[in-house]
XYZ file of C-alpha atoms in Angstrom:
67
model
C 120.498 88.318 88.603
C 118.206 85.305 89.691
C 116.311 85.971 92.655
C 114.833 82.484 92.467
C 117.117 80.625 95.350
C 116.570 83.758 97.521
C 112.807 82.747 98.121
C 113.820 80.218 100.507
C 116.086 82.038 102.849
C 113.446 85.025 102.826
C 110.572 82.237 103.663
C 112.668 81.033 106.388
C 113.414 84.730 107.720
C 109.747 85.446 107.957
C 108.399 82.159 109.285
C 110.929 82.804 111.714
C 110.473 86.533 112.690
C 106.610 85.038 113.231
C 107.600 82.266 115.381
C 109.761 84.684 117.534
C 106.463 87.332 117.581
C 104.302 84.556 118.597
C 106.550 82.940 121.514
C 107.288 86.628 122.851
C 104.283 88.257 121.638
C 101.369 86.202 122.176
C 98.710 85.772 119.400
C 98.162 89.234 118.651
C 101.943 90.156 118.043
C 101.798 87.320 115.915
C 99.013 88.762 113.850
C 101.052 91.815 113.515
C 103.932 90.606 112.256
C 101.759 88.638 109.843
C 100.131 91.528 108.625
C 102.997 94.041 108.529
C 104.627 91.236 106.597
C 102.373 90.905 103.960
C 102.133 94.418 103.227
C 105.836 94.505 102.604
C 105.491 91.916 100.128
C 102.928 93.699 98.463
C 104.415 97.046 98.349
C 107.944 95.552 97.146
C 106.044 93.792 94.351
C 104.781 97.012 93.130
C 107.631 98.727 93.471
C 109.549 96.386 91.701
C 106.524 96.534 88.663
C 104.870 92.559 89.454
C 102.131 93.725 90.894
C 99.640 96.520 89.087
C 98.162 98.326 92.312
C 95.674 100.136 89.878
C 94.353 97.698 87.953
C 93.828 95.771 91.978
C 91.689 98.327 93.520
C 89.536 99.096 90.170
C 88.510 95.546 89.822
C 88.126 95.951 93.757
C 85.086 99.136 93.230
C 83.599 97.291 89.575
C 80.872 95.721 92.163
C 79.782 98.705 93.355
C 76.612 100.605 91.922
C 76.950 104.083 91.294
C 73.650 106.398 92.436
């Protein structure tokens, strides 16, 4: 199955769940819904096997010194 033309109608979903946070909400609700919405993506991406949370958070500490 192609997910391709389902991109739009999910774009449209979200950019309208954040219009309704931020008309009802105020700024902050709108933040929210931003966030919580971008941490779905994420998560669905790795569950679905696009997205390598590992390999994200170990180039995330190869910065870091060791003592």
């Amino acid at each position: 199955m192609d997910v391709r033309p389902l991109w739009p109608l999910v774009g449209l979903s979200f950019g309208a769940a954040l219009g309704f946070a931020g008309a009802f909400g105020g700024f902050g609700a709108f933040f929210i819904v931003l966030f919580l919405g971008a941490l779905g993506f994420l998560a669905g991406r790795a569950v679905e096997g696009d997205l390598d949370l590992k390999q994200l958070f170990t180039s995330m500490n190869t910065g870091r010194r060791s003592r």
